Amino acid sequence: MNTKKDILEIAKNSITIESKAIANLINFLNKDFENAVKFILKSKGRVIVTGIGKSANIATKIVATLNSTGTPSIFMHAADAIHGDLGIVQKDDIVICISKSGNTPEIKVLLPLIKDSKNKIIAITGNLESYLAMQADFVLNSFVEQEACPNNLAPTTSTTAQLVMGDALAICLLEMKDFTSKDFAKYHPGGTLGKRLYLRVSDLIEKNTKPIVKPDDSITTVIIEISEKRLGATAVIENGAIIGIITDGDIRRMLRNNNNFTHLTAKEIMGKNPKVIGSDAMAVAALNIMESNNITQLLVADGEEYKGVVHLHDLIKEGII
């Protein structure tokens, strides 16, 4: 059995092999890559990504990346394609075919059928002399010298190279389309990444209560307000404007420092100049303010109009953190 040191050395060696192969892909970028990007940009159709075995698994990831960055894509398994699924490919669609060897039987059957339909083919392959490379309109070279597998058999380095080449393609398309963070959010409305890009403070506080006390209110009134509104804080409002905040922490410090607090009022224990954020601000901006100031609540106001309280738990609930 390998020792712990041996295990770590194996892991380091695997990562080294793959990282060197990925870095070497830069040397394979050429006019075919550039022209493939330009052709996809001009195309009126979708991008169909196909492969078999481990390459098929990589194809599904590339499809997901293309779709999420504004390039409509569909996965088509090469084996299923020659048994009925070829109907996925429509006029003007572009087919990206992924294969390390470029000579698998399914690929050899599939490619003539695609070419008969006049669809353009982009190859991602490590064999420039393969059947796939020869039949493709554009060839993206994903050659690797060796797999991370010590027997040089299990697809490891080669599939990583395929994935990176697909990522490079997707990012080029993204930048050429001027795909913005707002566009990204449109395709990720339910995910954490998307929420960070579109969720606003107003969305977080719309169902929250609105804790308010006056400067001369008693401590008992303050405690009841904070307890009933369940946001761990209350704004202190005078003449319609925010003049302070009282948090659970302020109450605890007050109790620790005073044996008798019945004579105290809100204005005597409130924190002055509280952190305030506008309701139209992004939720992630509220998180940044909380983190930088080591606080868990923010008062929300538009101009002098008090809107409510946003709590760290609101951000957690929405998956922002």
PDB file of N, CA, C and O in Angstrom, residues 109-148:
ATOM      1  N   VAL A 109     -19.274   6.811 -38.967  1.00  0.00           N
ATOM      2  CA  VAL A 109     -20.615   6.655 -39.546  1.00  0.00           C
ATOM      3  C   VAL A 109     -21.349   7.990 -39.542  1.00  0.00           C
ATOM      4  O   VAL A 109     -22.046   8.350 -40.509  1.00  0.00           O
ATOM      5  N   LEU A 110     -21.184   8.766 -38.467  1.00  0.00           N
ATOM      6  CA  LEU A 110     -21.953   9.990 -38.273  1.00  0.00           C
ATOM      7  C   LEU A 110     -21.542  11.121 -39.221  1.00  0.00           C
ATOM      8  O   LEU A 110     -22.398  11.825 -39.775  1.00  0.00           O
ATOM      9  N   LEU A 111     -20.248  11.316 -39.411  1.00  0.00           N
ATOM     10  CA  LEU A 111     -19.777  12.492 -40.137  1.00  0.00           C
ATOM     11  C   LEU A 111     -20.306  12.601 -41.577  1.00  0.00           C
ATOM     12  O   LEU A 111     -20.727  13.688 -41.996  1.00  0.00           O
ATOM     13  N   PRO A 112     -20.305  11.524 -42.376  1.00  0.00           N
ATOM     14  CA  PRO A 112     -20.845  11.646 -43.744  1.00  0.00           C
ATOM     15  C   PRO A 112     -22.320  12.070 -43.752  1.00  0.00           C
ATOM     16  O   PRO A 112     -22.748  12.810 -44.651  1.00  0.00           O
ATOM     17  N   LEU A 113     -23.075  11.628 -42.744  1.00  0.00           N
ATOM     18  CA  LEU A 113     -24.491  11.987 -42.676  1.00  0.00           C
ATOM     19  C   LEU A 113     -24.657  13.482 -42.409  1.00  0.00           C
ATOM     20  O   LEU A 113     -25.537  14.132 -42.973  1.00  0.00           O
ATOM     21  N   ILE A 114     -23.796  14.013 -41.555  1.00  0.00           N
ATOM     22  CA  ILE A 114     -23.842  15.448 -41.259  1.00  0.00           C
ATOM     23  C   ILE A 114     -23.425  16.257 -42.479  1.00  0.00           C
ATOM     24  O   ILE A 114     -24.049  17.267 -42.825  1.00  0.00           O
ATOM     25  N   LYS A 115     -22.379  15.785 -43.160  1.00  0.00           N
ATOM     26  CA  LYS A 115     -21.887  16.503 -44.336  1.00  0.00           C
ATOM     27  C   LYS A 115     -22.916  16.464 -45.468  1.00  0.00           C
ATOM     28  O   LYS A 115     -23.046  17.437 -46.230  1.00  0.00           O
ATOM     29  N   ASP A 116     -23.666  15.377 -45.580  1.00  0.00           N
ATOM     30  CA  ASP A 116     -24.716  15.297 -46.595  1.00  0.00           C
ATOM     31  C   ASP A 116     -25.785  16.354 -46.380  1.00  0.00           C
ATOM     32  O   ASP A 116     -26.430  16.813 -47.331  1.00  0.00           O
ATOM     33  N   SER A 117     -25.974  16.755 -45.121  1.00  0.00           N
ATOM     34  CA  SER A 117     -26.975  17.779 -44.798  1.00  0.00           C
ATOM     35  C   SER A 117     -26.406  19.191 -44.905  1.00  0.00           C
ATOM     36  O   SER A 117     -27.095  20.164 -44.573  1.00  0.00           O
ATOM     37  N   LYS A 118     -25.141  19.290 -45.326  1.00  0.00           N
ATOM     38  CA  LYS A 118     -24.475  20.585 -45.547  1.00  0.00           C
ATOM     39  C   LYS A 118     -24.228  21.377 -44.259  1.00  0.00           C
ATOM     40  O   LYS A 118     -24.035  22.598 -44.307  1.00  0.00           O
ATOM     41  N   ASN A 119     -24.231  20.688 -43.111  1.00  0.00           N
ATOM     42  CA  ASN A 119     -23.917  21.364 -41.851  1.00  0.00           C
ATOM     43  C   ASN A 119     -22.414  21.427 -41.662  1.00  0.00           C
ATOM     44  O   ASN A 119     -21.697  20.469 -41.962  1.00  0.00           O
ATOM     45  N   LYS A 120     -21.910  22.543 -41.179  1.00  0.00           N
ATOM     46  CA  LYS A 120     -20.490  22.697 -40.927  1.00  0.00           C
ATOM     47  C   LYS A 120     -20.082  21.901 -39.683  1.00  0.00           C
ATOM     48  O   LYS A 120     -20.847  21.779 -38.725  1.00  0.00           O
ATOM     49  N   ILE A 121     -18.856  21.382 -39.701  1.00  0.00           N
ATOM     50  CA  ILE A 121     -18.348  20.554 -38.614  1.00  0.00           C
ATOM     51  C   ILE A 121     -17.100  21.185 -38.015  1.00  0.00           C
ATOM     52  O   ILE A 121     -16.164  21.541 -38.741  1.00  0.00           O
ATOM     53  N   ILE A 122     -17.102  21.320 -36.712  1.00  0.00           N
ATOM     54  CA  ILE A 122     -15.923  21.767 -35.972  1.00  0.00           C
ATOM     55  C   ILE A 122     -15.413  20.562 -35.180  1.00  0.00           C
ATOM     56  O   ILE A 122     -16.150  19.972 -34.388  1.00  0.00           O
ATOM     57  N   ALA A 123     -14.175  20.201 -35.384  1.00  0.00           N
ATOM     58  CA  ALA A 123     -13.588  19.062 -34.680  1.00  0.00           C
ATOM     59  C   ALA A 123     -12.766  19.539 -33.495  1.00  0.00           C
ATOM     60  O   ALA A 123     -12.011  20.509 -33.605  1.00  0.00           O
ATOM     61  N   ILE A 124     -12.928  18.867 -32.356  1.00  0.00           N
ATOM     62  CA  ILE A 124     -11.995  19.014 -31.237  1.00  0.00           C
ATOM     63  C   ILE A 124     -11.348  17.647 -31.066  1.00  0.00           C
ATOM     64  O   ILE A 124     -11.967  16.706 -30.583  1.00  0.00           O
ATOM     65  N   THR A 125     -10.118  17.546 -31.511  1.00  0.00           N
ATOM     66  CA  THR A 125      -9.448  16.248 -31.522  1.00  0.00           C
ATOM     67  C   THR A 125      -7.952  16.402 -31.282  1.00  0.00           C
ATOM     68  O   THR A 125      -7.370  17.456 -31.564  1.00  0.00           O
ATOM     69  N   GLY A 126      -7.366  15.330 -30.775  1.00  0.00           N
ATOM     70  CA  GLY A 126      -5.931  15.326 -30.548  1.00  0.00           C
ATOM     71  C   GLY A 126      -5.159  14.671 -31.672  1.00  0.00           C
ATOM     72  O   GLY A 126      -3.931  14.525 -31.608  1.00  0.00           O
ATOM     73  N   ASN A 127      -5.849  14.283 -32.742  1.00  0.00           N
ATOM     74  CA  ASN A 127      -5.212  13.587 -33.857  1.00  0.00           C
ATOM     75  C   ASN A 127      -5.532  14.327 -35.153  1.00  0.00           C
ATOM     76  O   ASN A 127      -6.609  14.163 -35.732  1.00  0.00           O
ATOM     77  N   LEU A 128      -4.587  15.116 -35.624  1.00  0.00           N
ATOM     78  CA  LEU A 128      -4.809  15.935 -36.815  1.00  0.00           C
ATOM     79  C   LEU A 128      -4.832  15.135 -38.109  1.00  0.00           C
ATOM     80  O   LEU A 128      -5.192  15.670 -39.166  1.00  0.00           O
ATOM     81  N   GLU A 129      -4.449  13.868 -38.043  1.00  0.00           N
ATOM     82  CA  GLU A 129      -4.481  13.020 -39.239  1.00  0.00           C
ATOM     83  C   GLU A 129      -5.650  12.053 -39.207  1.00  0.00           C
ATOM     84  O   GLU A 129      -5.744  11.145 -40.032  1.00  0.00           O
ATOM     85  N   SER A 130      -6.556  12.234 -38.272  1.00  0.00           N
ATOM     86  CA  SER A 130      -7.690  11.325 -38.105  1.00  0.00           C
ATOM     87  C   SER A 130      -8.780  11.574 -39.142  1.00  0.00           C
ATOM     88  O   SER A 130      -8.781  12.590 -39.849  1.00  0.00           O
ATOM     89  N   TYR A 131      -9.710  10.651 -39.201  1.00  0.00           N
ATOM     90  CA  TYR A 131     -10.868  10.774 -40.089  1.00  0.00           C
ATOM     91  C   TYR A 131     -11.655  12.038 -39.741  1.00  0.00           C
ATOM     92  O   TYR A 131     -12.072  12.786 -40.632  1.00  0.00           O
ATOM     93  N   LEU A 132     -11.833  12.276 -38.450  1.00  0.00           N
ATOM     94  CA  LEU A 132     -12.578  13.459 -38.011  1.00  0.00           C
ATOM     95  C   LEU A 132     -11.894  14.744 -38.466  1.00  0.00           C
ATOM     96  O   LEU A 132     -12.543  15.646 -38.997  1.00  0.00           O
ATOM     97  N   ALA A 133     -10.599  14.835 -38.266  1.00  0.00           N
ATOM     98  CA  ALA A 133      -9.868  16.045 -38.649  1.00  0.00           C
ATOM     99  C   ALA A 133      -9.944  16.287 -40.155  1.00  0.00           C
ATOM    100  O   ALA A 133     -10.064  17.434 -40.607  1.00  0.00           O
ATOM    101  N   MET A 134      -9.875  15.204 -40.915  1.00  0.00           N
ATOM    102  CA  MET A 134      -9.902  15.339 -42.364  1.00  0.00           C
ATOM    103  C   MET A 134     -11.278  15.764 -42.889  1.00  0.00           C
ATOM    104  O   MET A 134     -11.390  16.448 -43.901  1.00  0.00           O
ATOM    105  N   GLN A 135     -12.336  15.357 -42.191  1.00  0.00           N
ATOM    106  CA  GLN A 135     -13.689  15.659 -42.647  1.00  0.00           C
ATOM    107  C   GLN A 135     -14.210  17.001 -42.132  1.00  0.00           C
ATOM    108  O   GLN A 135     -15.152  17.558 -42.690  1.00  0.00           O
ATOM    109  N   ALA A 136     -13.604  17.523 -41.078  1.00  0.00           N
ATOM    110  CA  ALA A 136     -14.109  18.733 -40.439  1.00  0.00           C
ATOM    111  C   ALA A 136     -13.791  19.990 -41.256  1.00  0.00           C
ATOM    112  O   ALA A 136     -12.813  20.042 -42.003  1.00  0.00           O
ATOM    113  N   ASP A 137     -14.625  20.989 -41.075  1.00  0.00           N
ATOM    114  CA  ASP A 137     -14.392  22.287 -41.723  1.00  0.00           C
ATOM    115  C   ASP A 137     -13.405  23.126 -40.921  1.00  0.00           C
ATOM    116  O   ASP A 137     -12.661  23.939 -41.489  1.00  0.00           O
ATOM    117  N   PHE A 138     -13.419  22.943 -39.600  1.00  0.00           N
ATOM    118  CA  PHE A 138     -12.489  23.640 -38.706  1.00  0.00           C
ATOM    119  C   PHE A 138     -11.979  22.623 -37.687  1.00  0.00           C
ATOM    120  O   PHE A 138     -12.761  21.837 -37.149  1.00  0.00           O
ATOM    121  N   VAL A 139     -10.680  22.650 -37.430  1.00  0.00           N
ATOM    122  CA  VAL A 139     -10.084  21.684 -36.497  1.00  0.00           C
ATOM    123  C   VAL A 139      -9.452  22.426 -35.319  1.00  0.00           C
ATOM    124  O   VAL A 139      -8.566  23.278 -35.507  1.00  0.00           O
ATOM    125  N   LEU A 140      -9.901  22.102 -34.098  1.00  0.00           N
ATOM    126  CA  LEU A 140      -9.317  22.654 -32.876  1.00  0.00           C
ATOM    127  C   LEU A 140      -8.465  21.554 -32.250  1.00  0.00           C
ATOM    128  O   LEU A 140      -8.978  20.532 -31.809  1.00  0.00           O
ATOM    129  N   ASN A 141      -7.170  21.770 -32.255  1.00  0.00           N
ATOM    130  CA  ASN A 141      -6.220  20.755 -31.827  1.00  0.00           C
ATOM    131  C   ASN A 141      -6.175  20.655 -30.298  1.00  0.00           C
ATOM    132  O   ASN A 141      -5.828  21.621 -29.614  1.00  0.00           O
ATOM    133  N   SER A 142      -6.514  19.483 -29.765  1.00  0.00           N
ATOM    134  CA  SER A 142      -6.479  19.272 -28.312  1.00  0.00           C
ATOM    135  C   SER A 142      -5.472  18.172 -27.950  1.00  0.00           C
ATOM    136  O   SER A 142      -5.662  17.419 -26.997  1.00  0.00           O
ATOM    137  N   PHE A 143      -4.404  18.108 -28.718  1.00  0.00           N
ATOM    138  CA  PHE A 143      -3.401  17.054 -28.518  1.00  0.00           C
ATOM    139  C   PHE A 143      -2.749  17.132 -27.136  1.00  0.00           C
ATOM    140  O   PHE A 143      -2.434  18.217 -26.637  1.00  0.00           O
ATOM    141  N   VAL A 144      -2.557  15.973 -26.509  1.00  0.00           N
ATOM    142  CA  VAL A 144      -1.786  15.878 -25.262  1.00  0.00           C
ATOM    143  C   VAL A 144      -0.764  14.754 -25.429  1.00  0.00           C
ATOM    144  O   VAL A 144      -1.011  13.763 -26.104  1.00  0.00           O
ATOM    145  N   GLU A 145       0.387  14.935 -24.800  1.00  0.00           N
ATOM    146  CA  GLU A 145       1.446  13.937 -24.928  1.00  0.00           C
ATOM    147  C   GLU A 145       1.155  12.689 -24.120  1.00  0.00           C
ATOM    148  O   GLU A 145       1.505  11.579 -24.535  1.00  0.00           O
ATOM    149  N   GLN A 146       0.535  12.857 -22.952  1.00  0.00           N
ATOM    150  CA  GLN A 146       0.241  11.688 -22.126  1.00  0.00           C
ATOM    151  C   GLN A 146      -0.938  11.962 -21.210  1.00  0.00           C
ATOM    152  O   GLN A 146      -1.216  13.093 -20.841  1.00  0.00           O
ATOM    153  N   GLU A 147      -1.633  10.873 -20.888  1.00  0.00           N
ATOM    154  CA  GLU A 147      -2.699  10.958 -19.909  1.00  0.00           C
ATOM    155  C   GLU A 147      -2.084  10.989 -18.512  1.00  0.00           C
ATOM    156  O   GLU A 147      -0.949  10.540 -18.301  1.00  0.00           O
ATOM    157  N   ALA A 148      -2.833  11.487 -17.550  1.00  0.00           N
ATOM    158  CA  ALA A 148      -2.363  11.451 -16.163  1.00  0.00           C
ATOM    159  C   ALA A 148      -2.340  10.016 -15.649  1.00  0.00           C
ATOM    160  O   ALA A 148      -1.580   9.687 -14.729  1.00  0.00           O
TER     161      ALA A 148
END
